[in-house]
GROMACS .gro file of C-alpha atoms in nm:
model
  497
    1MET     CA    1   4.175   0.658   2.491
    2ASN     CA    2   3.816   0.639   2.332
    3SER     CA    3   3.741   0.327   2.142
    4PRO     CA    4   3.716   0.379   1.750
    5VAL     CA    5   3.359   0.371   1.747
    6VAL     CA    6   3.300   0.656   1.987
    7ASP     CA    7   3.560   0.846   1.798
    8ILE     CA    8   3.361   0.798   1.471
    9LEU     CA    9   3.037   0.916   1.653
   10GLU     CA   10   3.184   1.196   1.803
   11GLN     CA   11   3.287   1.329   1.471
   12LEU     CA   12   2.978   1.222   1.298
   13ILE     CA   13   2.704   1.330   1.519
   14HIS     CA   14   2.604   1.684   1.538
   15PHE     CA   15   2.228   1.792   1.649
   16ASP     CA   16   2.038   2.122   1.722
   17LYS     CA   17   1.836   2.123   2.016
   18SER     CA   18   1.627   2.409   1.896
   19ASP     CA   19   1.534   2.201   1.599
   20THR     CA   20   1.150   2.076   1.602
   21LYS     CA   21   1.281   1.742   1.526
   22PRO     CA   22   1.342   1.564   1.872
   23VAL     CA   23   1.730   1.518   1.925
   24TYR     CA   24   1.699   1.111   1.965
   25ILE     CA   25   1.561   1.131   1.592
   26GLN     CA   26   1.828   1.356   1.475
   27ILE     CA   27   2.098   1.130   1.644
   28ALA     CA   28   1.951   0.803   1.520
   29GLN     CA   29   1.920   0.915   1.163
   30GLN     CA   30   2.284   1.017   1.179
   31VAL     CA   31   2.386   0.663   1.314
   32ILE     CA   32   2.185   0.527   1.036
   33ASN     CA   33   2.372   0.754   0.773
   34ALA     CA   34   2.693   0.625   0.934
   35ILE     CA   35   2.586   0.247   0.878
   36GLN     CA   36   2.482   0.311   0.533
   37ARG     CA   37   2.812   0.481   0.437
   38GLY     CA   38   2.999   0.205   0.585
   39TYR     CA   39   3.167   0.385   0.902
   40LEU     CA   40   2.979   0.124   1.103
   41GLN     CA   41   3.020  -0.220   1.003
   42LYS     CA   42   2.778  -0.529   1.056
   43GLY     CA   43   2.852  -0.672   1.405
   44VAL     CA   44   3.010  -0.351   1.566
   45VAL     CA   45   2.919  -0.298   1.927
   46LEU     CA   46   2.796   0.048   1.999
   47PRO     CA   47   2.886   0.236   2.320
   48GLY     CA   48   2.692   0.196   2.613
   49SER     CA   49   2.437   0.465   2.702
   50ARG     CA   50   2.660   0.609   2.991
   51VAL     CA   51   2.959   0.637   2.745
   52LEU     CA   52   2.771   0.789   2.470
   53SER     CA   53   2.565   1.035   2.702
   54LYS     CA   54   2.889   1.150   2.833
   55THR     CA   55   3.070   1.183   2.477
   56LEU     CA   56   2.756   1.393   2.328
   57HIS     CA   57   2.669   1.563   2.650
   58ILE     CA   58   2.322   1.453   2.635
   59HIS     CA   59   2.089   1.262   2.903
   60ARG     CA   60   2.120   0.874   2.941
   61ASN     CA   61   1.768   0.858   2.865
   62THR     CA   62   1.814   1.027   2.519
   63VAL     CA   63   2.070   0.762   2.429
   64VAL     CA   64   1.824   0.496   2.527
   65ALA     CA   65   1.549   0.664   2.295
   66VAL     CA   66   1.839   0.660   2.033
   67TYR     CA   67   1.894   0.274   2.065
   68ASP     CA   68   1.524   0.215   2.081
   69GLU     CA   69   1.469   0.385   1.770
   70LEU     CA   70   1.756   0.239   1.559
   71ALA     CA   71   1.621  -0.123   1.699
   72SER     CA   72   1.268  -0.057   1.602
   73GLN     CA   73   1.374   0.018   1.258
   74GLY     CA   74   1.602  -0.308   1.259
   75TRP     CA   75   1.951  -0.114   1.223
   76VAL     CA   76   2.053  -0.238   1.580
   77GLU     CA   77   1.994  -0.556   1.803
   78ILE     CA   78   1.983  -0.504   2.157
   79ILE     CA   79   2.122  -0.781   2.359
   80PRO     CA   80   2.060  -0.768   2.744
   81ASN     CA   81   2.371  -0.768   2.919
   82LYS     CA   82   2.601  -0.801   2.627
   83GLY     CA   83   2.541  -0.471   2.436
   84THR     CA   84   2.382  -0.300   2.112
   85PHE     CA   85   2.510  -0.457   1.771
   86VAL     CA   86   2.501  -0.290   1.430
   87LEU     CA   87   2.288  -0.488   1.168
   88VAL     CA   88   2.266  -0.405   0.800
   89PRO     CA   89   1.878  -0.500   0.710
   90GLU     CA   90   1.787  -0.602   0.364
   91GLN     CA   91   1.613  -0.309   0.190
   92THR     CA   92   1.457  -0.472   0.037
   93THR     CA   93  -0.760  -0.028  -0.636
   94VAL     CA   94  -3.309   0.048  -1.372
   95ALA     CA   95  -3.461   0.361  -1.426
   96ILE     CA   96  -3.681   0.462  -1.104
   97LYS     CA   97  -4.032   0.624  -1.114
   98ALA     CA   98  -4.117   0.898  -0.856
   99THR     CA   99  -4.406   0.846  -0.641
  100SER     CA  100  -4.664   1.117  -0.543
  101HIS     CA  101  -4.688   1.219  -0.169
  102HIS     CA  102  -4.979   1.194   0.043
  103VAL     CA  103  -5.093   1.531   0.238
  104LYS     CA  104  -4.962   1.365   0.569
  105GLN     CA  105  -4.624   1.328   0.415
  106ALA     CA  106  -4.593   1.690   0.297
  107TYR     CA  107  -4.343   1.783   0.539
  108ALA     CA  108  -4.115   1.462   0.530
  109TYR     CA  109  -3.834   1.453   0.273
  110SER     CA  110  -3.894   1.230  -0.009
  111LYS     CA  111  -3.737   0.868  -0.021
  112GLN     CA  112  -3.769   0.873  -0.413
  113THR     CA  113  -3.707   1.105  -0.681
  114GLY     CA  114  -3.959   1.286  -0.897
  115PHE     CA  115  -3.766   1.193  -1.195
  116PRO     CA  116  -3.615   0.891  -1.357
  117PHE     CA  117  -3.214   0.831  -1.334
  118GLN     CA  118  -2.984   0.566  -1.432
  119SER     CA  119  -2.874   0.332  -1.159
  120SER     CA  120  -2.575   0.127  -1.189
  121LEU     CA  121  -2.524  -0.223  -1.093
  122ASN     CA  122  -2.151  -0.226  -1.143
  123LEU     CA  123  -2.104   0.036  -0.865
  124ALA     CA  124  -2.322  -0.151  -0.603
  125SER     CA  125  -2.162  -0.128  -0.268
  126THR     CA  126  -1.965  -0.443  -0.118
  127SER     CA  127  -1.958  -0.312   0.242
  128GLN     CA  128  -2.151  -0.512   0.493
  129ALA     CA  129  -2.246  -0.433   0.838
  130THR     CA  130  -2.106  -0.621   1.121
  131LYS     CA  131  -2.094  -0.610   1.497
  132ALA     CA  132  -1.790  -0.863   1.530
  133ARG     CA  133  -1.505  -0.770   1.735
  134TYR     CA  134  -1.251  -0.910   1.516
  135SER     CA  135  -1.222  -0.893   1.121
  136ILE     CA  136  -1.023  -1.022   0.798
  137ASN     CA  137  -0.963  -0.789   0.512
  138ASP     CA  138  -0.792  -0.803   0.189
  139GLY     CA  139  -0.457  -0.641   0.326
  140LYS     CA  140  -0.517  -0.318   0.479
  141PRO     CA  141  -0.244  -0.159   0.685
  142ASP     CA  142  -0.275  -0.093   1.059
  143LEU     CA  143  -0.408   0.258   1.135
  144ARG     CA  144  -0.298   0.235   1.502
  145LEU     CA  145   0.082   0.243   1.364
  146HIS     CA  146   0.024   0.591   1.233
  147PRO     CA  147   0.246   0.842   1.402
  148VAL     CA  148  -0.053   1.074   1.559
  149HIS     CA  149   0.148   1.296   1.779
  150GLU     CA  150   0.426   1.390   1.536
  151PHE     CA  151   0.164   1.435   1.247
  152SER     CA  152  -0.025   1.675   1.462
  153ARG     CA  153   0.292   1.857   1.508
  154TRP     CA  154   0.394   1.863   1.168
  155TYR     CA  155   0.026   1.947   1.047
  156SER     CA  156   0.024   2.268   1.276
  157ALA     CA  157   0.323   2.358   1.156
  158VAL     CA  158   0.240   2.375   0.764
  159MET     CA  159  -0.112   2.550   0.862
  160LYS     CA  160   0.095   2.832   1.053
  161ARG     CA  161   0.279   2.901   0.706
  162LYS     CA  162   0.160   3.226   0.561
  163SER     CA  163   0.266   3.110   0.222
  164LEU     CA  164  -0.046   2.857   0.212
  165VAL     CA  165  -0.276   3.148   0.165
  166SER     CA  166  -0.116   3.290  -0.149
  167LYS     CA  167  -0.101   2.938  -0.285
  168TRP     CA  168  -0.509   2.911  -0.232
  169ASN     CA  169  -0.524   3.270  -0.392
  170THR     CA  170  -0.318   3.215  -0.696
  171THR     CA  171  -0.406   3.007  -1.006
  172PRO     CA  172  -0.263   2.662  -0.977
  173GLN     CA  173   0.081   2.576  -1.107
  174TYR     CA  174   0.121   2.314  -1.370
  175VAL     CA  175   0.376   2.159  -1.182
  176SER     CA  176   0.349   2.158  -0.803
  177THR     CA  177   0.641   2.155  -0.555
  178PHE     CA  178   0.496   1.855  -0.444
  179GLU     CA  179   0.496   1.670  -0.801
  180THR     CA  180   0.856   1.770  -0.825
  181GLN     CA  181   0.952   1.589  -0.486
  182LEU     CA  182   0.726   1.295  -0.569
  183CYS     CA  183   0.915   1.291  -0.884
  184ASN     CA  184   1.227   1.276  -0.733
  185TYR     CA  185   1.120   1.028  -0.476
  186LEU     CA  186   0.969   0.779  -0.745
  187ASN     CA  187   1.307   0.820  -0.956
  188ALA     CA  188   1.512   0.719  -0.662
  189THR     CA  189   1.295   0.436  -0.520
  190ARG     CA  190   1.137   0.291  -0.849
  191GLY     CA  191   1.410   0.320  -1.119
  192PHE     CA  192   1.203   0.567  -1.313
  193HIS     CA  193   1.365   0.854  -1.510
  194ILE     CA  194   1.048   1.061  -1.516
  195LYS     CA  195   0.977   1.443  -1.507
  196PRO     CA  196   0.687   1.617  -1.329
  197TYR     CA  197   0.511   1.612  -1.699
  198ASN     CA  198   0.502   1.236  -1.666
  199LEU     CA  199   0.311   1.244  -1.331
  200ILE     CA  200  -0.034   1.330  -1.186
  201SER     CA  201  -0.136   1.312  -0.821
  202THR     CA  202  -0.488   1.198  -0.700
  203ARG     CA  203  -0.674   1.131  -0.402
  204SER     CA  204  -0.656   0.752  -0.423
  205THR     CA  205  -0.558   0.448  -0.640
  206GLU     CA  206  -0.944   0.409  -0.737
  207MET     CA  207  -0.960   0.785  -0.857
  208SER     CA  208  -0.637   0.717  -1.084
  209LEU     CA  209  -0.809   0.412  -1.227
  210TYR     CA  210  -1.119   0.583  -1.288
  211ILE     CA  211  -0.936   0.891  -1.482
  212VAL     CA  212  -0.750   0.650  -1.688
  213SER     CA  213  -1.046   0.431  -1.757
  214GLN     CA  214  -1.241   0.722  -1.874
  215LEU     CA  215  -0.950   0.822  -2.119
  216LEU     CA  216  -0.868   0.455  -2.254
  217VAL     CA  217  -1.204   0.259  -2.256
  218LYS     CA  218  -1.512   0.318  -2.484
  219GLN     CA  219  -1.812   0.103  -2.475
  220GLY     CA  220  -1.737  -0.279  -2.567
  221ASP     CA  221  -1.353  -0.220  -2.573
  222VAL     CA  222  -1.179  -0.554  -2.418
  223VAL     CA  223  -0.964  -0.511  -2.098
  224LEU     CA  224  -0.784  -0.832  -1.990
  225VAL     CA  225  -0.742  -0.910  -1.610
  226GLY     CA  226  -0.632  -1.220  -1.454
  227ASN     CA  227  -0.902  -1.500  -1.417
  228LEU     CA  228  -0.901  -1.404  -1.030
  229SER     CA  229  -0.874  -1.049  -1.002
  230ASN     CA  230  -0.919  -0.707  -0.816
  231TYR     CA  231  -1.313  -0.650  -0.782
  232ALA     CA  232  -1.256  -0.272  -0.722
  233ALA     CA  233  -1.071  -0.250  -1.058
  234ASN     CA  234  -1.341  -0.454  -1.240
  235MET     CA  235  -1.628  -0.251  -1.131
  236ILE     CA  236  -1.446   0.070  -1.257
  237PHE     CA  237  -1.376  -0.086  -1.601
  238GLN     CA  238  -1.713  -0.205  -1.634
  239GLN     CA  239  -1.870   0.108  -1.539
  240ALA     CA  240  -1.645   0.275  -1.805
  241GLY     CA  241  -1.831   0.032  -2.064
  242ALA     CA  242  -1.534  -0.232  -2.114
  243ALA     CA  243  -1.595  -0.595  -2.208
  244ILE     CA  244  -1.353  -0.765  -1.930
  245LYS     CA  245  -1.206  -1.105  -2.031
  246THR     CA  246  -0.974  -1.309  -1.806
  247VAL     CA  247  -0.657  -1.472  -1.877
  248PRO     CA  248  -0.531  -1.757  -1.672
  249VAL     CA  249  -0.267  -1.676  -1.358
  250ASP     CA  250  -0.026  -1.956  -1.242
  251ALA     CA  251   0.272  -1.955  -1.047
  252ASN     CA  252   0.474  -1.714  -1.294
  253GLY     CA  253   0.167  -1.475  -1.314
  254LEU     CA  254  -0.059  -1.352  -1.603
  255ASP     CA  255  -0.013  -1.625  -1.895
  256VAL     CA  256   0.108  -1.384  -2.173
  257GLN     CA  257   0.147  -1.688  -2.415
  258TYR     CA  258  -0.253  -1.734  -2.377
  259ILE     CA  259  -0.316  -1.380  -2.486
  260LYS     CA  260  -0.093  -1.436  -2.808
  261ARG     CA  261  -0.308  -1.768  -2.865
  262HIS     CA  262  -0.636  -1.627  -2.803
  263PHE     CA  263  -0.627  -1.221  -2.920
  264VAL     CA  264  -0.517  -1.060  -3.229
  265LYS     CA  265  -0.356  -0.697  -3.293
  266GLY     CA  266  -0.629  -0.457  -3.256
  267SER     CA  267  -0.864  -0.685  -3.019
  268ILE     CA  268  -0.745  -0.546  -2.701
  269ARG     CA  269  -0.731  -0.208  -2.541
  270SER     CA  270  -0.583  -0.276  -2.216
  271VAL     CA  271  -0.430  -0.537  -1.988
  272TYR     CA  272  -0.461  -0.460  -1.619
  273VAL     CA  273  -0.193  -0.622  -1.391
  274CYS     CA  274  -0.024  -0.585  -1.054
  275ALA     CA  275   0.338  -0.487  -1.054
  276HIS     CA  276   0.450  -0.706  -0.755
  277ARG     CA  277   0.195  -0.932  -0.634
  278HIS     CA  278  -0.110  -1.040  -0.831
  279TYR     CA  279  -0.438  -0.969  -0.650
  280PRO     CA  280  -0.570  -1.154  -0.497
  281THR     CA  281  -0.342  -1.465  -0.532
  282THR     CA  282   0.005  -1.288  -0.437
  283GLN     CA  283   0.163  -1.459  -0.732
  284THR     CA  284   0.453  -1.251  -0.911
  285LEU     CA  285   0.488  -1.175  -1.261
  286SER     CA  286   0.807  -1.333  -1.375
  287ALA     CA  287   1.076  -1.098  -1.547
  288GLU     CA  288   1.062  -1.327  -1.868
  289ARG     CA  289   0.694  -1.263  -1.853
  290ARG     CA  290   0.718  -0.878  -1.808
  291LEU     CA  291   0.942  -0.879  -2.132
  292GLU     CA  292   0.685  -1.049  -2.339
  293LEU     CA  293   0.415  -0.831  -2.200
  294LEU     CA  294   0.578  -0.531  -2.304
  295GLU     CA  295   0.675  -0.659  -2.652
  296LEU     CA  296   0.330  -0.796  -2.692
  297ALA     CA  297   0.186  -0.445  -2.592
  298LYS     CA  298   0.408  -0.290  -2.861
  299ALA     CA  299   0.313  -0.527  -3.121
  300TYR     CA  300  -0.079  -0.531  -3.059
  301GLU     CA  301  -0.073  -0.160  -2.952
  302PHE     CA  302  -0.251  -0.180  -2.623
  303ALA     CA  303  -0.207  -0.018  -2.307
  304ILE     CA  304  -0.063  -0.201  -1.982
  305ILE     CA  305  -0.214  -0.063  -1.666
  306GLU     CA  306   0.046  -0.161  -1.394
  307ASP     CA  307  -0.089  -0.129  -1.047
  308ASP     CA  308   0.166  -0.113  -0.792
  309TYR     CA  309  -0.089  -0.133  -0.496
  310ASP     CA  310   0.171  -0.285  -0.242
  311TYR     CA  311   0.507  -0.150  -0.309
  312ASP     CA  312   0.586   0.011   0.024
  313PHE     CA  313   0.570  -0.372   0.181
  314GLN     CA  314   0.845  -0.551   0.068
  315PHE     CA  315   0.999  -0.782   0.310
  316ASN     CA  316   1.240  -1.002   0.172
  317GLY     CA  317   1.513  -0.886  -0.081
  318SER     CA  318   1.486  -0.573  -0.290
  319ALA     CA  319   1.132  -0.504  -0.466
  320MET     CA  320   1.123  -0.574  -0.822
  321LEU     CA  321   1.145  -0.263  -1.045
  322PRO     CA  322   0.805  -0.175  -1.221
  323MET     CA  323   0.769  -0.264  -1.618
  324ALA     CA  324   0.716   0.130  -1.657
  325SER     CA  325   1.092   0.167  -1.545
  326ALA     CA  326   1.198  -0.009  -1.890
  327ASP     CA  327   0.909   0.117  -2.100
  328ALA     CA  328   1.083   0.277  -2.410
  329ASN     CA  329   0.769   0.279  -2.621
  330GLY     CA  330   0.502   0.441  -2.401
  331VAL     CA  331   0.282   0.164  -2.344
  332VAL     CA  332   0.271   0.138  -1.955
  333ILE     CA  333   0.050   0.317  -1.740
  334TYR     CA  334   0.157   0.298  -1.383
  335LEU     CA  335  -0.056   0.351  -1.076
  336GLY     CA  336   0.070   0.367  -0.753
  337LYS     CA  337  -0.005   0.476  -0.356
  338PHE     CA  338   0.222   0.713  -0.162
  339GLY     CA  339   0.221   0.730   0.208
  340GLN     CA  340   0.082   0.376   0.301
  341SER     CA  341   0.242   0.421   0.646
  342LEU     CA  342   0.030   0.697   0.710
  343PHE     CA  343  -0.346   0.759   0.821
  344PRO     CA  344  -0.566   0.713   0.508
  345SER     CA  345  -0.653   1.114   0.465
  346PHE     CA  346  -0.275   1.189   0.408
  347GLN     CA  347  -0.247   0.900   0.151
  348THR     CA  348  -0.243   0.990  -0.213
  349GLY     CA  349  -0.243   0.814  -0.525
  350PHE     CA  350  -0.052   0.905  -0.859
  351VAL     CA  351  -0.013   0.808  -1.221
  352VAL     CA  352   0.302   0.773  -1.405
  353ALA     CA  353   0.249   0.796  -1.795
  354PRO     CA  354   0.348   0.979  -2.107
  355GLU     CA  355   0.309   1.347  -2.119
  356ASN     CA  356   0.015   1.356  -2.350
  357LEU     CA  357  -0.199   1.126  -2.164
  358ILE     CA  358  -0.103   1.297  -1.810
  359SER     CA  359  -0.208   1.611  -1.971
  360GLU     CA  360  -0.528   1.496  -2.066
  361ALA     CA  361  -0.590   1.313  -1.722
  362LYS     CA  362  -0.526   1.661  -1.558
  363ASN     CA  363  -0.818   1.787  -1.747
  364TYR     CA  364  -1.029   1.521  -1.596
  365LEU     CA  365  -0.882   1.593  -1.236
  366GLN     CA  366  -0.985   1.961  -1.264
  367LEU     CA  367  -1.319   1.840  -1.301
  368LEU     CA  368  -1.328   1.598  -1.010
  369ASP     CA  369  -1.090   1.775  -0.790
  370ARG     CA  370  -1.011   2.133  -0.881
  371GLN     CA  371  -0.911   2.250  -0.527
  372GLY     CA  372  -0.697   1.964  -0.422
  373ASP     CA  373  -0.542   1.976  -0.071
  374VAL     CA  374  -0.241   2.233  -0.039
  375ILE     CA  375  -0.181   2.151   0.325
  376GLN     CA  376  -0.140   1.784   0.256
  377GLU     CA  377   0.065   1.838  -0.028
  378GLN     CA  378   0.295   2.080   0.167
  379MET     CA  379   0.320   1.834   0.425
  380LEU     CA  380   0.404   1.540   0.201
  381THR     CA  381   0.654   1.737   0.051
  382GLU     CA  382   0.868   1.806   0.369
  383LEU     CA  383   0.823   1.436   0.467
  384ILE     CA  384   0.991   1.347   0.135
  385SER     CA  385   1.272   1.605   0.156
  386GLU     CA  386   1.337   1.535   0.520
  387GLY     CA  387   1.324   1.156   0.488
  388GLU     CA  388   1.061   1.098   0.724
  389ILE     CA  389   0.843   0.913   0.477
  390TYR     CA  390   1.153   0.652   0.448
  391ARG     CA  391   1.185   0.636   0.824
  392LEU     CA  392   0.819   0.553   0.864
  393MET     CA  393   0.812   0.300   0.600
  394LYS     CA  394   1.117   0.124   0.731
  395LYS     CA  395   0.971   0.119   1.118
  396ASN     CA  396   0.648  -0.036   0.967
  397ILE     CA  397   0.794  -0.288   0.732
  398ILE     CA  398   0.962  -0.442   1.048
  399THR     CA  399   0.627  -0.472   1.219
  400TYR     CA  400   0.451  -0.592   0.939
  401LYS     CA  401   0.738  -0.879   0.867
  402GLU     CA  402   0.688  -0.982   1.238
  403ARG     CA  403   0.327  -1.033   1.209
  404ARG     CA  404   0.343  -1.212   0.854
  405ASP     CA  405   0.591  -1.464   1.045
  406CYS     CA  406   0.357  -1.499   1.343
  407LEU     CA  407   0.051  -1.571   1.100
  408TYR     CA  408   0.274  -1.843   0.943
  409LYS     CA  409   0.325  -2.006   1.280
  410CYS     CA  410  -0.021  -1.997   1.368
  411LEU     CA  411  -0.128  -2.163   1.040
  412GLU     CA  412   0.122  -2.428   1.085
  413ILE     CA  413  -0.012  -2.516   1.434
  414ASN     CA  414  -0.389  -2.486   1.342
  415PHE     CA  415  -0.414  -2.553   0.966
  416LYS     CA  416  -0.116  -2.782   0.860
  417GLY     CA  417  -0.275  -3.045   0.628
  418VAL     CA  418  -0.604  -2.834   0.569
  419LEU     CA  419  -0.475  -2.498   0.418
  420SER     CA  420  -0.200  -2.470   0.163
  421TRP     CA  421  -0.034  -2.129   0.137
  422LYS     CA  422   0.288  -1.949   0.008
  423ILE     CA  423   0.467  -1.706   0.235
  424PRO     CA  424   0.484  -1.394   0.011
  425SER     CA  425   0.796  -1.173  -0.010
  426GLY     CA  426   0.602  -0.888   0.079
  427GLY     CA  427   0.245  -0.729   0.085
  428LEU     CA  428  -0.003  -0.741   0.370
  429ALA     CA  429  -0.219  -1.064   0.275
  430ILE     CA  430  -0.169  -1.436   0.221
  431TRP     CA  431  -0.366  -1.672  -0.016
  432LEU     CA  432  -0.526  -1.956   0.173
  433GLN     CA  433  -0.623  -2.255  -0.020
  434PHE     CA  434  -0.868  -2.502   0.136
  435ASN     CA  435  -0.833  -2.878   0.061
  436PRO     CA  436  -1.067  -3.048   0.073
  437LYS     CA  437  -1.328  -2.786  -0.036
  438ILE     CA  438  -1.589  -2.650   0.214
  439SER     CA  439  -1.872  -2.400   0.177
  440LEU     CA  440  -1.706  -2.060   0.231
  441ILE     CA  441  -2.030  -1.904   0.290
  442LYS     CA  442  -2.108  -2.151   0.559
  443LEU     CA  443  -1.752  -2.063   0.724
  444VAL     CA  444  -1.853  -1.694   0.715
  445GLU     CA  445  -2.161  -1.775   0.895
  446GLU     CA  446  -1.981  -2.012   1.165
  447ALA     CA  447  -1.696  -1.759   1.197
  448ASP     CA  448  -1.972  -1.449   1.278
  449LYS     CA  449  -2.105  -1.669   1.556
  450ASN     CA  450  -1.735  -1.658   1.687
  451ASP     CA  451  -1.706  -1.276   1.679
  452LEU     CA  452  -1.509  -1.302   1.354
  453TYR     CA  453  -1.608  -1.095   1.037
  454ILE     CA  454  -1.513  -1.234   0.708
  455PRO     CA  455  -1.637  -1.009   0.412
  456LYS     CA  456  -1.755  -1.198   0.116
  457THR     CA  457  -1.514  -0.960  -0.101
  458ILE     CA  458  -1.224  -1.184   0.017
  459LEU     CA  459  -1.389  -1.509  -0.061
  460TYR     CA  460  -1.287  -1.692  -0.416
  461GLN     CA  461  -1.490  -2.006  -0.461
  462ASP     CA  462  -1.547  -2.222  -0.783
  463LYS     CA  463  -1.537  -2.536  -0.923
  464ASN     CA  464  -1.134  -2.499  -0.932
  465THR     CA  465  -1.079  -2.277  -0.656
  466CYS     CA  466  -1.176  -2.238  -0.258
  467ALA     CA  467  -0.961  -1.985  -0.113
  468ILE     CA  468  -0.935  -1.659   0.091
  469ARG     CA  469  -0.733  -1.373   0.073
  470PHE     CA  470  -0.625  -1.320   0.430
  471GLY     CA  471  -0.531  -0.988   0.508
  472PHE     CA  472  -0.297  -0.978   0.838
  473GLY     CA  473  -0.160  -0.610   0.843
  474HIS     CA  474  -0.425  -0.454   1.043
  475LEU     CA  475  -0.370  -0.729   1.323
  476ASN     CA  476  -0.129  -0.728   1.583
  477GLU     CA  477   0.046  -1.081   1.680
  478GLU     CA  478  -0.195  -1.138   1.978
  479GLU     CA  479  -0.495  -1.075   1.759
  480ILE     CA  480  -0.363  -1.287   1.501
  481GLU     CA  481  -0.355  -1.585   1.718
  482ARG     CA  482  -0.700  -1.525   1.831
  483VAL     CA  483  -0.831  -1.481   1.487
  484ILE     CA  484  -0.687  -1.797   1.365
  485LYS     CA  485  -0.826  -1.992   1.678
  486LYS     CA  486  -1.184  -1.850   1.576
  487LEU     CA  487  -1.108  -1.928   1.208
  488LYS     CA  488  -1.036  -2.285   1.305
  489LYS     CA  489  -1.337  -2.330   1.538
  490ALA     CA  490  -1.557  -2.192   1.233
  491TYR     CA  491  -1.377  -2.464   0.994
  492LYS     CA  492  -1.435  -2.743   1.227
  493ALA     CA  493  -1.798  -2.665   1.249
  494VAL     CA  494  -1.846  -2.649   0.877
  495SER     CA  495  -1.656  -2.962   0.788
  496LEU     CA  496  -1.823  -3.171   1.060
  497GLY     CA  497  -2.134  -3.021   0.963
   0.00000   0.00000   0.00000
C-alpha cells in the first residue's frame, strides 16, 4: 500500500515530455502548488528518489533534480540519511568654443566642436576606472545568477515567431499585451487596482524618473529629498531645473512633521521617497508617516514620487505595500523595476500613475524610444504568464539572504565595536557607520592598494556622518569574506596612520 504522500503526488503530478519546459521543472512547480494549496503540510517527508521515480515512471536522476530545485527555492530541506522535508518559506534610479585646425590636422577628426553648446555639470559621469579585482557597489544584483541557458532557449523561441514581424510592421497599440500582463502582475504582487491606462513601461527607472521630472518640474520648483539621498535621482531633478531641499531622515524614515513646520501649501512641487528602504540608509518609512505624507500631499497639492527600487529583494516577512496602492487622491507617482533577477538588458522600468499623467508620459516616451523592444516584451509577457519570473525571484532571494547573513557574520568577527549597522529586512545593501570617524577618502586609497575598489558614490561623510552604503548582492560568500578582510586591512592602515 502506498503512503498518503505518494498517493497525493501520483494524483496531482502530470507532465508532458514533449513540452519545451524540462520535466523536472514541471514536476517541481506542481509540488510547490501542492504545498501552497495545503495538500503537503510543513514537516511532511517526501518519498525517496527510488519510490517517486517508480511512481511517476521517470528516471531517478530526474527526481533528484526535482528535489534540488525545490531546495534551491526554499520549499524543502534535504537532510542526509533522513529524507526530504517540506518547508513553508515566508513570502515575504560652460560654453565651448571651437578651435581652428592646422594643415597637418586636416585628416584627423576634431576633438572639439566648431560651435558652442551647453554642457551640464549635473550630468557629469560618476564612474571611475579601476583595475582592482574586488569591488563594492551600492546594491546591484549578481549577473552570474542569470539563467543564461534557459534565456537562450526562451529568446530563440520568441525570435522564431512569425507574429513578431506583424507587430513591427503595424502601428503600435495604445495598450500592449505586455502592459496588460505587467498590470495584472503588479495588481497581484503590490496590492494595486490599476488598469493598463495607469501604466507605462520604460527602459529603466532612470528613464522613468527623467520623463516624470520633465512633466512635473519647471525651473526653480522645489523638490524635497532625504538629507542623505539617491545621487542619480538628484542629478535628474537638477537637470530638470529643480531646487532640491533636504528633509531629515530618522529611524522611521522621512520626517513628515519637518515638512509641515518648514513649508506651506503651494511651495512644494514634489517629494521623493523610497517605497521600502530609504536610499542610502535603508531606513523604512513607517506606516504612520506614510499616511501623514499622503494626507499632506493632498492638503499641500504636491506629488509624491515613490521609488520602489528593491521590491524584488524582500527576505523577512512580507514586503510593505506601496503608498500608491492606497492612493485615492491621485497624488502618488510610483516608479519600479521589473525583472531584477534577469540580465540588465532584459530588465525594464515602469511608472504607475493617474491616467492623464500616463497619457502625457507616453508622448515623451515616443520621442525617446518609439520602437521599443518587441522581443523583450514578448518574452517577459510569457515569463509572467508561466510563472517563471516568480520562480527565478524565489531562487535568488534564498541566495541573497544567505549572502546577507554571511556579511553579518563577517562584520561581527572583523568590525565589532568599530562599525555599527542594522540588518535590513531586504535589499542588497547595508548601511555601515564608522565610530570613531575616519577619512573615507583615505580608506578608499588604502583599499585600492589591497585590490579592493570602493566607488566614491557610496561614501557619505560630513560633520555628522561617516558611513558607507555597502552593496553585497554581487559577491558570493567566499568573495564577501575576502572583501571584508581587505576592508579591515585598509581600515587599520587609516586608523593607525
